[in-house]
Structure formats: C-alpha cells, structure tokens
Amino acid sequence: MPSGLILGIESSCDETAAAVVERGARTLSSVVASQIATHARYGGVVPELASREHLRAIVPVVRTALAQAGCTLADLDAIAVTSGPGLAGALLVGITYAKALAFARNLPLIAVNHLEGHIHAVLLHERETGDLSPQTEPATALPVLALVVSGGHTHLYRAKGAHGTWSYSLVGRTLDDAAGEAYDKVAKLLGLGYPGGPWIDALAPFGNPRAVPFAFAHVKTKLHLAGKAPRTKAAKTAPIANLDPRFLFSFSGIKTAVLRHVELHDLRSEARARVPAMLALSGPPQTQEAALALCPQPTLDLIASFQHAVIGDLKKKTFAAAESLAIRRILVTGGVASNRELRARFTAEAAQAGLEVAYPTLELSTDNAAMIAAAAWPRYAAGEFAPPGLTANPSLALGR
Ligand code: KG4
Ligand code: ZN
C-alpha cells in the first residue's frame, strides 16, 4: 500500500463525496453521490433535504471510496474534510463523520476550504497528466490567477505555491449571485432542467448569441461601501471594500433582464408548457432537431445570448486581472468551468494573449472529494491539523 494516503470528505452543498488521493497527486478513488434528483423538483438546493440526504449517503460513500481504492482505514495517513463555505447543516454531516473517524483511528484531521479544493482540482489533474511534476512544480512558485466559478461562487484569487505551501489573496468576486446561480435561475425561468448549467451549455450552440444584446454595466463599488451590498449568502464570504471594481462581478442584473425579455416576448407560457416534456428527457438534447423540439428558435436565441454575455463578462474581467497583476497562468475551476463555450473562449483568448490556461477534468470541475484530499496534502506535509473542536463555517473566506 502506498504511503501519503488521505481520505477526503466533502458535503458542503448537494453532493456527498469521498475520495482517496495519494500525496495530492494520484486519485485512487473518487465517489460522488449526487442529490440532483432530490432537489430537481424545487429548482434549487433545499438545505434541510440536503442535510438529510448527506446523513443517508455519508457511510456508504466513504465505504465505497475505501473499497475502490483497495484500502482500509488502517492504510490512511490522514482524513481531510471541507469545513466551509457551504450550507451549515450539510457541512456538519461531513465534519462530524470525519471527526469521529479520525478520533476512532487516531488519525490527524485536516480542515479544507471548499474554494481551495476547487483550485487544487486543477493542480491534481495536472499532476495526474504529468503536466506538473516534482521537477516542474517549483515553477508554480510564480503566482497563478484562479477563477472559481460555480453555483455558490464567482471569485478571482491570486494564488502562490512556494515549497508546497499555498497562499491566496482575493482579487475579485461577485457582489450578488454567482454565475452558476444565474445559469440555474435562468434555466428554471425557461422551464429547463436542474441544475441549469448543463442544459444551457447543450442548447446554446443552436441559438444566435447576438440576438439579444445583454450588457454588463461597470460594477460600482460605492454601493457596497455604503453598506447596501453584498446582500446574498455567497457575497458574505469575503470582504470587498478593498477590491478593484474592475474585477467585481454582478449576475443578478442579467437574470432580471432575461425575465423581462421572457415577459416582453411572451415566452412564459411556452416555458411552463415545456416542463412535462423536460421531465421525460434523460438529459439535455444534443442535436438541432432535438433542441428545436424542446425550445422554439427565439428561446434558443435567448439562451445563446445569455451564455455569450455571461462568459464574455467572466473572460473580460479575468484577463484584465491577469494583465493588471502581470500573471501568466490562469486556472479556471468550479461547476461552470465544465462549460464548453467557456473553455473554448478562455483558451482562444489565452492563446492570443500568450498566457497559459488550465482546467480540471469535467468530473473534477463540479463538487468532489478528490480535490479536498489533494488540497489537504500540503497541509498534512506542513503538520497543519484541525483543532479537536472543528466546526462548520458556512461563510469561511479563503486567504486575505
Ligand atoms: O462546483 P459545483 O458543483 O457546486 C458549487 O460549489 O456550487 O457547481 C455547480 C454549478 C451549478 O450552478 C451548475 O448549473 C453549474 O455549476 N454548471 C454549469 C455546467 N455544469 C455545471 N454551468 C455552465 N455550464 C455547464 N456545463
Ligand atoms: Zn463547489
């Protein structure tokens, strides 16, 4: 049995996940139990249901992860768990179980920030493909710009790994909704499935991205300095007063603009009528015929325009931040990083600007526990263990 094995446990939102990763570089197993079916009918995550589902899934998910890795608790060197940010009740299920296992087996416990986990998903993937190795890793001493873009977050960090230890500073963030949240809300409004990202991703190529000219206004910092924002849970996780307004995001406006467009063009009843047809589908349509059977052309155009605008805004601000901070390497991670148009446009822009851009695999983009075990490895090596009184921190911030 190899040494340096960490069992990662993740339960911050609606996936119960466990994974065994060797030295932050080789995934022996990664098991994700999704609660999508539970939350789909509500069009969003219901916190009480999430906690209940985590309670049901945590023991079998951890057992399966150990079995698939071909190891037992006795082979582990440490246990890592997401301590925040996320839903309090959901986080507590993973933390309580991880603490009990660590106590029973006398193993060190490592607390991992979920956002740091998303960043390490890219590094884990690069180590597994050989793009990062112990020989090339010192190169990561140069700072990277990480865009964490998911259902709960749209955050830009400057991250620096020196001698295996990573430090982070916040560069930009959303003032209200996360980008993935906008995808989910727009999909719900249009009578599409939950989560909305994969549906919009699949349907957008069949619409005209220039049909509806959505615009992102320059975000004004005065609003939050006056104490009027941030308003949402997602916005509470980090301070914003000192951030450059050029790197602040806001996605609640485009959601309202889509709603107005739907009302103005009478797309509402058509969206409602789509719901039963949607439920009969096993997944998003892949061909133009199937897309048109589900949505008329004006709706496909709206979807394409929405996605084009959101990704344009993410791209513009991320590359502006990289330029301003003189950073040559960008990591894009989180659920929205699985989007095909996002990857294509970020990759093209990076090539043009002479920068590097990297993403995790699709499995590592959305929530998983391999990224938690990978992020824990440098902390294990540095002896940074969680206190016995570790508890959930729903608004845990990353870095300074
Ligand atoms: O990282 P994740 O699994 O959970 C959070 O930490 O939030 O991200 C989930 C989010 C959802 O909002 C979902 O709609 C979005 O990621 N998402 C996508 C795609 N796949 C998932 N958004 C756009 N395109 C996709 N292909
Ligand atoms: Zn996440």
Short mmCIF file of C-alpha atoms and ligand atoms in Angstrom, two decimals:
data_model
loop_
_atom_site.label_atom_id
_atom_site.label_comp_id
_atom_site.label_asym_id
_atom_site.label_seq_id
_atom_site.Cartn_x
_atom_site.Cartn_y
_atom_site.Cartn_z
CA MET A 1 0.00 0.00 0.00
CA PRO A 2 1.47 3.41 -0.96
CA SER A 3 2.03 5.96 1.78
CA GLY A 4 0.71 9.53 1.88
CA LEU A 5 -2.92 8.43 1.56
CA ILE A 6 -5.55 10.98 2.50
CA LEU A 7 -9.27 10.26 2.67
CA GLY A 8 -11.17 13.39 1.60
CA ILE A 9 -14.78 14.03 2.60
CA GLU A 10 -16.97 16.73 1.01
CA SER A 11 -20.57 17.61 1.94
CA SER A 12 -20.82 21.40 1.58
CA CYS A 13 -23.79 21.54 -0.77
CA ASP A 14 -25.72 18.84 -2.62
CA GLU A 15 -23.10 16.18 -3.31
CA THR A 16 -21.90 13.67 -0.72
CA ALA A 17 -18.37 12.76 -1.80
CA ALA A 18 -15.38 10.77 -0.57
CA ALA A 19 -12.05 10.05 -2.25
CA VAL A 20 -8.65 8.56 -1.52
CA VAL A 21 -5.72 10.51 -3.01
CA GLU A 22 -2.03 9.69 -2.72
CA ARG A 23 0.27 12.65 -1.96
CA GLY A 24 -2.09 15.15 -3.65
CA ALA A 25 -1.09 13.65 -6.99
CA ARG A 26 -2.82 10.33 -7.68
CA THR A 27 -6.52 9.59 -7.26
CA LEU A 28 -7.11 6.04 -6.04
CA SER A 29 -10.88 6.53 -5.84
CA SER A 30 -13.44 9.33 -6.09
CA VAL A 31 -17.07 8.67 -5.28
CA VAL A 32 -19.81 11.30 -5.64
CA ALA A 33 -23.42 10.70 -4.58
CA SER A 34 -25.47 13.42 -6.22
CA GLN A 35 -28.70 14.73 -4.72
CA ILE A 36 -29.86 16.25 -8.02
CA ALA A 37 -32.97 14.04 -8.13
CA THR A 38 -33.99 15.23 -4.64
CA HIS A 39 -33.65 18.95 -5.36
CA ALA A 40 -34.65 19.00 -9.06
CA ARG A 41 -38.37 19.39 -8.44
CA TYR A 42 -37.70 22.51 -6.33
CA GLY A 43 -35.36 24.01 -8.95
CA GLY A 44 -32.65 24.59 -6.32
CA VAL A 45 -30.99 23.10 -3.25
CA VAL A 46 -33.28 22.78 -0.21
CA PRO A 47 -30.89 22.91 2.80
CA GLU A 48 -32.95 20.64 5.11
CA LEU A 49 -33.24 17.97 2.41
CA ALA A 50 -29.51 18.27 1.68
CA SER A 51 -28.59 17.51 5.32
CA ARG A 52 -30.94 14.53 5.40
CA GLU A 53 -29.51 13.11 2.16
CA HIS A 54 -25.91 13.59 3.38
CA LEU A 55 -26.79 11.64 6.54
CA ARG A 56 -28.11 8.80 4.41
CA ALA A 57 -25.19 8.75 1.99
CA ILE A 58 -22.08 9.51 4.04
CA VAL A 59 -21.37 5.99 5.41
CA PRO A 60 -21.84 4.07 2.13
CA VAL A 61 -19.97 6.75 0.13
CA VAL A 62 -16.92 6.60 2.41
CA ARG A 63 -17.01 2.78 2.45
CA THR A 64 -17.19 2.67 -1.35
CA ALA A 65 -14.31 5.15 -1.70
CA LEU A 66 -12.10 2.99 0.56
CA ALA A 67 -13.12 -0.22 -1.22
CA GLN A 68 -12.50 1.25 -4.69
CA ALA A 69 -9.07 2.47 -3.54
CA GLY A 70 -8.34 -1.05 -2.29
CA CYS A 71 -7.57 0.17 1.20
CA THR A 72 -8.92 0.28 4.73
CA LEU A 73 -8.90 2.99 7.39
CA ALA A 74 -5.69 1.41 8.71
CA ASP A 75 -3.85 2.36 5.49
CA LEU A 76 -4.68 6.07 5.73
CA ASP A 77 -2.32 8.81 6.88
CA ALA A 78 -4.96 11.48 7.45
CA ILE A 79 -8.57 12.46 6.95
CA ALA A 80 -9.48 15.75 5.25
CA VAL A 81 -12.87 17.40 5.34
CA THR A 82 -14.49 20.52 3.89
CA SER A 83 -15.10 22.94 6.79
CA GLY A 84 -16.70 25.76 4.74
CA PRO A 85 -18.02 27.70 2.98
CA GLY A 86 -21.34 25.98 2.35
CA LEU A 87 -24.63 25.03 4.00
CA ALA A 88 -24.18 24.73 7.79
CA GLY A 89 -26.22 21.53 8.25
CA ALA A 90 -24.68 19.89 5.18
CA LEU A 91 -21.11 20.74 6.22
CA LEU A 92 -21.74 19.43 9.74
CA VAL A 93 -22.58 15.93 8.47
CA GLY A 94 -19.17 15.57 6.78
CA ILE A 95 -17.28 17.24 9.63
CA THR A 96 -18.90 15.14 12.35
CA TYR A 97 -18.26 11.92 10.48
CA ALA A 98 -14.66 12.87 9.65
CA LYS A 99 -14.00 13.82 13.28
CA ALA A 100 -15.43 10.52 14.53
CA LEU A 101 -13.31 8.50 12.07
CA ALA A 102 -10.17 10.47 12.90
CA PHE A 103 -10.75 10.07 16.63
CA ALA A 104 -11.52 6.35 16.40
CA ARG A 105 -8.46 5.61 14.23
CA ASN A 106 -6.16 8.16 15.88
CA LEU A 107 -5.57 9.90 12.55
CA PRO A 108 -4.83 13.59 12.02
CA LEU A 109 -7.78 15.64 10.74
CA ILE A 110 -7.25 18.39 8.15
CA ALA A 111 -9.82 21.14 7.52
CA VAL A 112 -10.03 22.28 3.90
CA ASN A 113 -11.68 25.38 2.46
CA HIS A 114 -14.03 24.31 -0.36
CA LEU A 115 -12.71 27.08 -2.65
CA GLU A 116 -9.13 25.98 -2.08
CA GLY A 117 -10.32 22.48 -3.00
CA HIS A 118 -11.65 23.75 -6.35
CA ILE A 119 -8.27 25.38 -7.09
CA HIS A 120 -6.43 22.15 -6.23
CA ALA A 121 -8.72 20.21 -8.60
CA VAL A 122 -6.73 21.79 -11.46
CA LEU A 123 -3.38 21.02 -9.83
CA LEU A 124 -4.41 17.42 -9.12
CA HIS A 125 -5.40 16.97 -12.76
CA GLU A 126 -2.10 18.45 -13.94
CA ARG A 127 -0.10 16.17 -11.64
CA GLU A 128 -2.05 13.17 -12.89
CA THR A 129 -1.40 14.02 -16.53
CA GLY A 130 2.26 14.78 -15.85
CA ASP A 131 1.89 18.49 -16.71
CA LEU A 132 3.05 19.20 -13.17
CA SER A 133 5.72 17.01 -11.64
CA PRO A 134 8.08 17.33 -8.69
CA GLN A 135 10.61 18.62 -11.25
CA THR A 136 8.36 21.26 -12.83
CA GLU A 137 6.38 22.10 -9.70
CA PRO A 138 8.81 24.79 -8.45
CA ALA A 139 7.60 26.75 -11.48
CA THR A 140 4.31 27.13 -9.66
CA ALA A 141 6.16 29.43 -7.27
CA LEU A 142 5.09 32.01 -9.85
CA PRO A 143 1.65 33.28 -8.93
CA VAL A 144 -1.43 31.98 -10.77
CA LEU A 145 -4.82 33.62 -11.17
CA ALA A 146 -7.63 31.25 -10.20
CA LEU A 147 -11.23 31.84 -11.25
CA VAL A 148 -13.54 29.72 -9.09
CA VAL A 149 -16.88 29.81 -10.86
CA SER A 150 -19.68 27.62 -9.51
CA GLY A 151 -23.22 27.63 -8.17
CA GLY A 152 -22.10 29.32 -4.95
CA HIS A 153 -19.06 31.33 -6.02
CA THR A 154 -17.54 33.59 -8.62
CA HIS A 155 -14.22 34.50 -7.08
CA LEU A 156 -10.85 35.50 -8.50
CA TYR A 157 -7.77 34.69 -6.42
CA ARG A 158 -4.09 35.30 -6.81
CA ALA A 159 -2.59 32.00 -5.62
CA LYS A 160 1.03 31.24 -4.97
CA GLY A 161 2.58 27.88 -4.14
CA ALA A 162 6.05 28.05 -2.67
CA HIS A 163 7.76 24.95 -1.24
CA GLY A 164 4.45 23.12 -1.34
CA THR A 165 2.56 25.68 0.74
CA TRP A 166 -0.13 27.70 -0.94
CA SER A 167 -1.28 31.21 -0.10
CA TYR A 168 -4.20 33.10 -1.59
CA SER A 169 -5.34 36.67 -1.91
CA LEU A 170 -8.74 37.74 -3.16
CA VAL A 171 -8.65 39.79 -6.35
CA GLY A 172 -12.33 39.95 -7.35
CA ARG A 173 -15.70 38.42 -6.64
CA THR A 174 -19.41 38.67 -7.26
CA LEU A 175 -21.42 41.23 -5.33
CA ASP A 176 -24.63 39.24 -5.61
CA ASP A 177 -25.41 35.99 -7.49
CA ALA A 178 -22.74 33.51 -8.53
CA ALA A 179 -22.50 32.79 -12.28
CA GLY A 180 -23.79 29.21 -11.79
CA GLU A 181 -26.70 30.58 -9.78
CA ALA A 182 -27.62 32.79 -12.75
CA TYR A 183 -27.47 29.72 -15.03
CA ASP A 184 -29.73 27.81 -12.64
CA LYS A 185 -32.25 30.65 -12.23
CA VAL A 186 -32.45 31.38 -15.98
CA ALA A 187 -32.89 27.67 -16.72
CA LYS A 188 -35.69 27.48 -14.15
CA LEU A 189 -37.37 30.53 -15.66
CA LEU A 190 -37.25 28.89 -19.10
CA GLY A 191 -38.67 25.60 -17.82
CA LEU A 192 -35.37 23.72 -18.29
CA GLY A 193 -33.85 21.07 -16.01
CA TYR A 194 -31.88 21.45 -12.79
CA PRO A 195 -29.02 22.21 -12.47
CA GLY A 196 -29.40 24.61 -15.38
CA GLY A 197 -25.76 24.87 -16.48
CA PRO A 198 -25.57 21.64 -18.48
CA TRP A 199 -28.92 22.41 -20.23
CA ILE A 200 -27.90 25.91 -21.26
CA ASP A 201 -24.46 24.58 -22.30
CA ALA A 202 -26.14 21.99 -24.55
CA LEU A 203 -28.80 24.30 -26.06
CA ALA A 204 -26.72 27.47 -26.59
CA PRO A 205 -24.90 26.26 -29.76
CA PHE A 206 -28.29 26.11 -31.55
CA GLY A 207 -29.16 29.77 -30.93
CA ASN A 208 -27.85 33.12 -32.16
CA PRO A 209 -25.59 34.57 -29.42
CA ARG A 210 -26.10 38.10 -30.79
CA ALA A 211 -29.89 38.00 -30.95
CA VAL A 212 -30.37 39.68 -27.54
CA PRO A 213 -27.75 42.29 -26.67
CA PHE A 214 -27.29 41.81 -22.92
CA ALA A 215 -24.88 44.29 -21.41
CA PHE A 216 -22.88 44.16 -18.20
CA ALA A 217 -22.59 47.60 -16.67
CA HIS A 218 -19.42 48.55 -14.87
CA VAL A 219 -19.90 47.48 -11.24
CA LYS A 220 -19.90 50.44 -8.89
CA THR A 221 -18.11 49.89 -5.60
CA LYS A 222 -19.83 52.85 -3.93
CA LEU A 223 -22.89 50.66 -3.41
CA HIS A 224 -21.20 48.21 -1.10
CA LEU A 225 -19.07 50.85 0.58
CA ALA A 226 -22.35 52.48 1.58
CA GLY A 227 -23.28 49.16 3.18
CA LYS A 228 -26.07 48.37 0.69
CA ALA A 229 -24.40 45.27 -0.71
CA PRO A 230 -23.42 42.44 -0.50
CA ARG A 231 -26.85 41.02 0.01
CA THR A 232 -26.56 37.30 -0.62
CA LYS A 233 -25.07 34.39 1.28
CA ALA A 234 -22.43 33.97 -1.42
CA ALA A 235 -21.39 37.58 -1.13
CA LYS A 236 -20.79 37.37 2.61
CA THR A 237 -17.82 35.02 2.38
CA ALA A 238 -15.16 37.66 1.76
CA PRO A 239 -14.62 41.36 2.17
CA ILE A 240 -14.91 43.52 -0.91
CA ALA A 241 -14.14 47.03 0.24
CA ASN A 242 -10.53 46.94 -0.96
CA LEU A 243 -11.05 45.20 -4.28
CA ASP A 244 -10.50 46.85 -7.64
CA PRO A 245 -14.02 47.48 -9.06
CA ARG A 246 -12.81 46.30 -12.49
CA PHE A 247 -12.67 42.76 -11.10
CA LEU A 248 -16.06 42.70 -9.39
CA PHE A 249 -18.89 40.66 -10.89
CA SER A 250 -22.66 41.00 -10.67
CA PHE A 251 -25.03 38.45 -12.18
CA SER A 252 -28.37 39.41 -10.68
CA GLY A 253 -28.99 42.06 -13.37
CA ILE A 254 -28.80 39.66 -16.31
CA LYS A 255 -31.23 37.31 -14.58
CA THR A 256 -33.73 40.18 -14.33
CA ALA A 257 -33.03 41.17 -17.94
CA VAL A 258 -33.82 37.60 -19.07
CA LEU A 259 -37.05 37.70 -17.05
CA ARG A 260 -38.03 41.00 -18.71
CA HIS A 261 -37.26 39.57 -22.15
CA VAL A 262 -39.38 36.49 -21.41
CA GLU A 263 -42.33 38.66 -20.36
CA LEU A 264 -41.97 41.11 -23.22
CA HIS A 265 -41.83 38.37 -25.85
CA ASP A 266 -44.49 36.18 -24.28
CA LEU A 267 -42.18 33.22 -23.72
CA ARG A 268 -43.58 32.47 -20.25
CA SER A 269 -46.43 30.07 -21.13
CA GLU A 270 -44.20 28.31 -23.63
CA ALA A 271 -41.63 27.81 -20.81
CA ARG A 272 -44.30 26.44 -18.48
CA ALA A 273 -45.56 24.06 -21.15
CA ARG A 274 -42.02 22.70 -21.56
CA VAL A 275 -41.78 21.33 -18.01
CA PRO A 276 -43.63 17.99 -18.59
CA ALA A 277 -41.65 17.35 -21.82
CA MET A 278 -38.46 18.11 -19.92
CA LEU A 279 -39.18 15.59 -17.19
CA ALA A 280 -39.48 12.85 -19.81
CA LEU A 281 -35.96 13.53 -21.11
CA SER A 282 -32.96 11.72 -19.64
CA GLY A 283 -30.62 14.65 -20.35
CA PRO A 284 -30.10 17.77 -22.45
CA PRO A 285 -30.67 17.49 -26.24
CA GLN A 286 -27.56 17.06 -28.35
CA THR A 287 -28.85 17.70 -31.89
CA GLN A 288 -30.50 20.70 -33.52
CA GLU A 289 -33.70 18.71 -34.17
CA ALA A 290 -33.92 17.68 -30.52
CA ALA A 291 -33.14 21.23 -29.36
CA LEU A 292 -35.85 22.68 -31.62
CA ALA A 293 -38.32 20.05 -30.47
CA LEU A 294 -37.80 21.31 -26.92
CA CYS A 295 -37.41 25.08 -27.49
CA PRO A 296 -38.54 27.36 -30.33
CA GLN A 297 -35.82 29.39 -32.06
CA PRO A 298 -36.43 32.65 -30.10
CA THR A 299 -35.84 30.75 -26.82
CA LEU A 300 -32.67 29.14 -28.21
CA ASP A 301 -31.51 32.62 -29.25
CA LEU A 302 -32.19 33.94 -25.75
CA ILE A 303 -30.23 31.03 -24.19
CA ALA A 304 -27.28 31.57 -26.55
CA SER A 305 -27.28 35.33 -25.89
CA PHE A 306 -27.40 34.83 -22.11
CA GLN A 307 -24.46 32.41 -22.17
CA HIS A 308 -22.49 34.57 -24.58
CA ALA A 309 -22.87 37.61 -22.29
CA VAL A 310 -22.04 35.77 -19.03
CA ILE A 311 -18.93 34.13 -20.46
CA GLY A 312 -17.86 37.36 -22.14
CA ASP A 313 -18.00 39.11 -18.77
CA LEU A 314 -16.11 36.33 -16.93
CA LYS A 315 -13.46 36.33 -19.65
CA LYS A 316 -13.05 40.09 -19.86
CA LYS A 317 -12.56 40.57 -16.10
CA THR A 318 -10.35 37.51 -15.62
CA PHE A 319 -7.96 38.51 -18.40
CA ALA A 320 -7.97 42.14 -17.26
CA ALA A 321 -6.99 40.97 -13.75
CA ALA A 322 -4.21 38.74 -15.17
CA GLU A 323 -2.86 41.65 -17.15
CA SER A 324 -3.08 44.09 -14.28
CA LEU A 325 -1.32 41.67 -11.88
CA ALA A 326 1.20 40.51 -14.52
CA ILE A 327 0.13 36.87 -14.05
CA ARG A 328 0.91 34.47 -16.91
CA ARG A 329 -1.09 31.43 -15.83
CA ILE A 330 -4.85 31.19 -15.27
CA LEU A 331 -6.73 28.29 -13.62
CA VAL A 332 -10.49 28.08 -14.20
CA THR A 333 -12.41 25.74 -11.91
CA GLY A 334 -15.83 25.02 -10.33
CA GLY A 335 -19.02 23.68 -11.91
CA VAL A 336 -19.31 26.41 -14.56
CA ALA A 337 -15.74 25.59 -15.70
CA SER A 338 -17.19 22.49 -17.36
CA ASN A 339 -18.98 24.77 -19.84
CA ARG A 340 -17.82 24.16 -23.42
CA GLU A 341 -18.16 27.75 -24.64
CA LEU A 342 -16.28 28.99 -21.56
CA ARG A 343 -13.37 26.62 -22.23
CA ALA A 344 -13.24 27.46 -25.94
CA ARG A 345 -13.29 31.22 -25.42
CA PHE A 346 -10.85 31.26 -22.49
CA THR A 347 -8.46 29.00 -24.41
CA ALA A 348 -8.64 31.20 -27.53
CA GLU A 349 -8.11 34.41 -25.55
CA ALA A 350 -5.15 32.89 -23.64
CA ALA A 351 -3.51 31.83 -26.90
CA GLN A 352 -3.94 35.33 -28.27
CA ALA A 353 -2.56 36.96 -25.12
CA GLY A 354 0.31 34.45 -24.82
CA LEU A 355 -0.95 33.19 -21.45
CA GLU A 356 -1.50 29.67 -20.13
CA VAL A 357 -4.94 28.50 -19.05
CA ALA A 358 -5.77 25.21 -17.34
CA TYR A 359 -8.97 23.47 -16.27
CA PRO A 360 -9.76 20.33 -14.25
CA THR A 361 -11.37 17.29 -15.90
CA LEU A 362 -15.15 17.55 -16.12
CA GLU A 363 -15.52 15.21 -13.09
CA LEU A 364 -13.14 17.38 -11.06
CA SER A 365 -14.86 20.65 -12.11
CA THR A 366 -18.04 20.03 -10.13
CA ASP A 367 -18.02 19.22 -6.42
CA ASN A 368 -15.97 16.15 -5.45
CA ALA A 369 -13.76 14.95 -2.60
CA ALA A 370 -10.57 14.22 -4.58
CA MET A 371 -9.94 17.98 -4.72
CA ILE A 372 -10.36 18.16 -0.92
CA ALA A 373 -7.86 15.35 -0.33
CA ALA A 374 -5.44 16.97 -2.82
CA ALA A 375 -5.68 20.39 -1.16
CA ALA A 376 -5.04 18.72 2.22
CA TRP A 377 -1.72 17.20 1.16
CA PRO A 378 0.44 20.36 1.60
CA ARG A 379 -1.24 20.95 4.97
CA TYR A 380 -0.50 17.37 6.02
CA ALA A 381 3.12 17.79 4.99
CA ALA A 382 3.30 21.04 6.99
CA GLY A 383 1.60 19.47 10.03
CA GLU A 384 -1.35 21.87 9.87
CA PHE A 385 -4.09 19.90 11.58
CA ALA A 386 -7.61 20.87 12.60
CA PRO A 387 -8.38 21.57 16.26
CA PRO A 388 -10.50 18.95 18.08
CA GLY A 389 -13.32 21.50 18.26
CA LEU A 390 -13.51 21.94 14.46
CA THR A 391 -16.97 23.03 13.38
CA ALA A 392 -18.71 24.21 10.21
CA ASN A 393 -18.04 27.73 8.99
CA PRO A 394 -20.71 28.49 6.36
CA SER A 395 -19.04 31.77 5.36
CA LEU A 396 -15.38 30.70 5.60
CA ALA A 397 -13.23 33.04 3.49
CA LEU A 398 -10.13 31.99 1.58
CA GLY A 399 -6.92 33.94 2.01
CA ARG A 400 -6.68 37.61 2.73
O1 KG4 B 1 -18.92 23.42 -8.26
P1 KG4 B 1 -20.34 22.97 -8.23
O2 KG4 B 1 -20.63 21.51 -8.45
O3 KG4 B 1 -21.03 23.33 -6.87
C1 KG4 B 1 -20.82 24.52 -6.19
O4 KG4 B 1 -19.80 24.62 -5.46
O5 KG4 B 1 -21.67 25.42 -6.41
O6 KG4 B 1 -21.12 23.87 -9.30
C2 KG4 B 1 -22.47 23.69 -9.62
C3 KG4 B 1 -22.88 24.78 -10.58
C4 KG4 B 1 -24.38 24.82 -10.89
O7 KG4 B 1 -24.83 26.16 -10.81
C5 KG4 B 1 -24.45 24.32 -12.33
O8 KG4 B 1 -25.54 24.83 -13.06
C6 KG4 B 1 -23.14 24.79 -12.88
O9 KG4 B 1 -22.21 24.61 -11.84
N1 KG4 B 1 -22.73 24.00 -14.06
C7 KG4 B 1 -22.57 24.53 -15.29
C8 KG4 B 1 -22.23 23.46 -16.14
N2 KG4 B 1 -22.17 22.31 -15.40
C9 KG4 B 1 -22.48 22.67 -14.12
N3 KG4 B 1 -22.69 25.80 -15.73
C10 KG4 B 1 -22.48 26.01 -17.04
N4 KG4 B 1 -22.16 25.04 -17.93
C11 KG4 B 1 -22.02 23.75 -17.52
N5 KG4 B 1 -21.70 22.80 -18.40
ZN ZN B 2 -18.09 23.80 -5.31
#
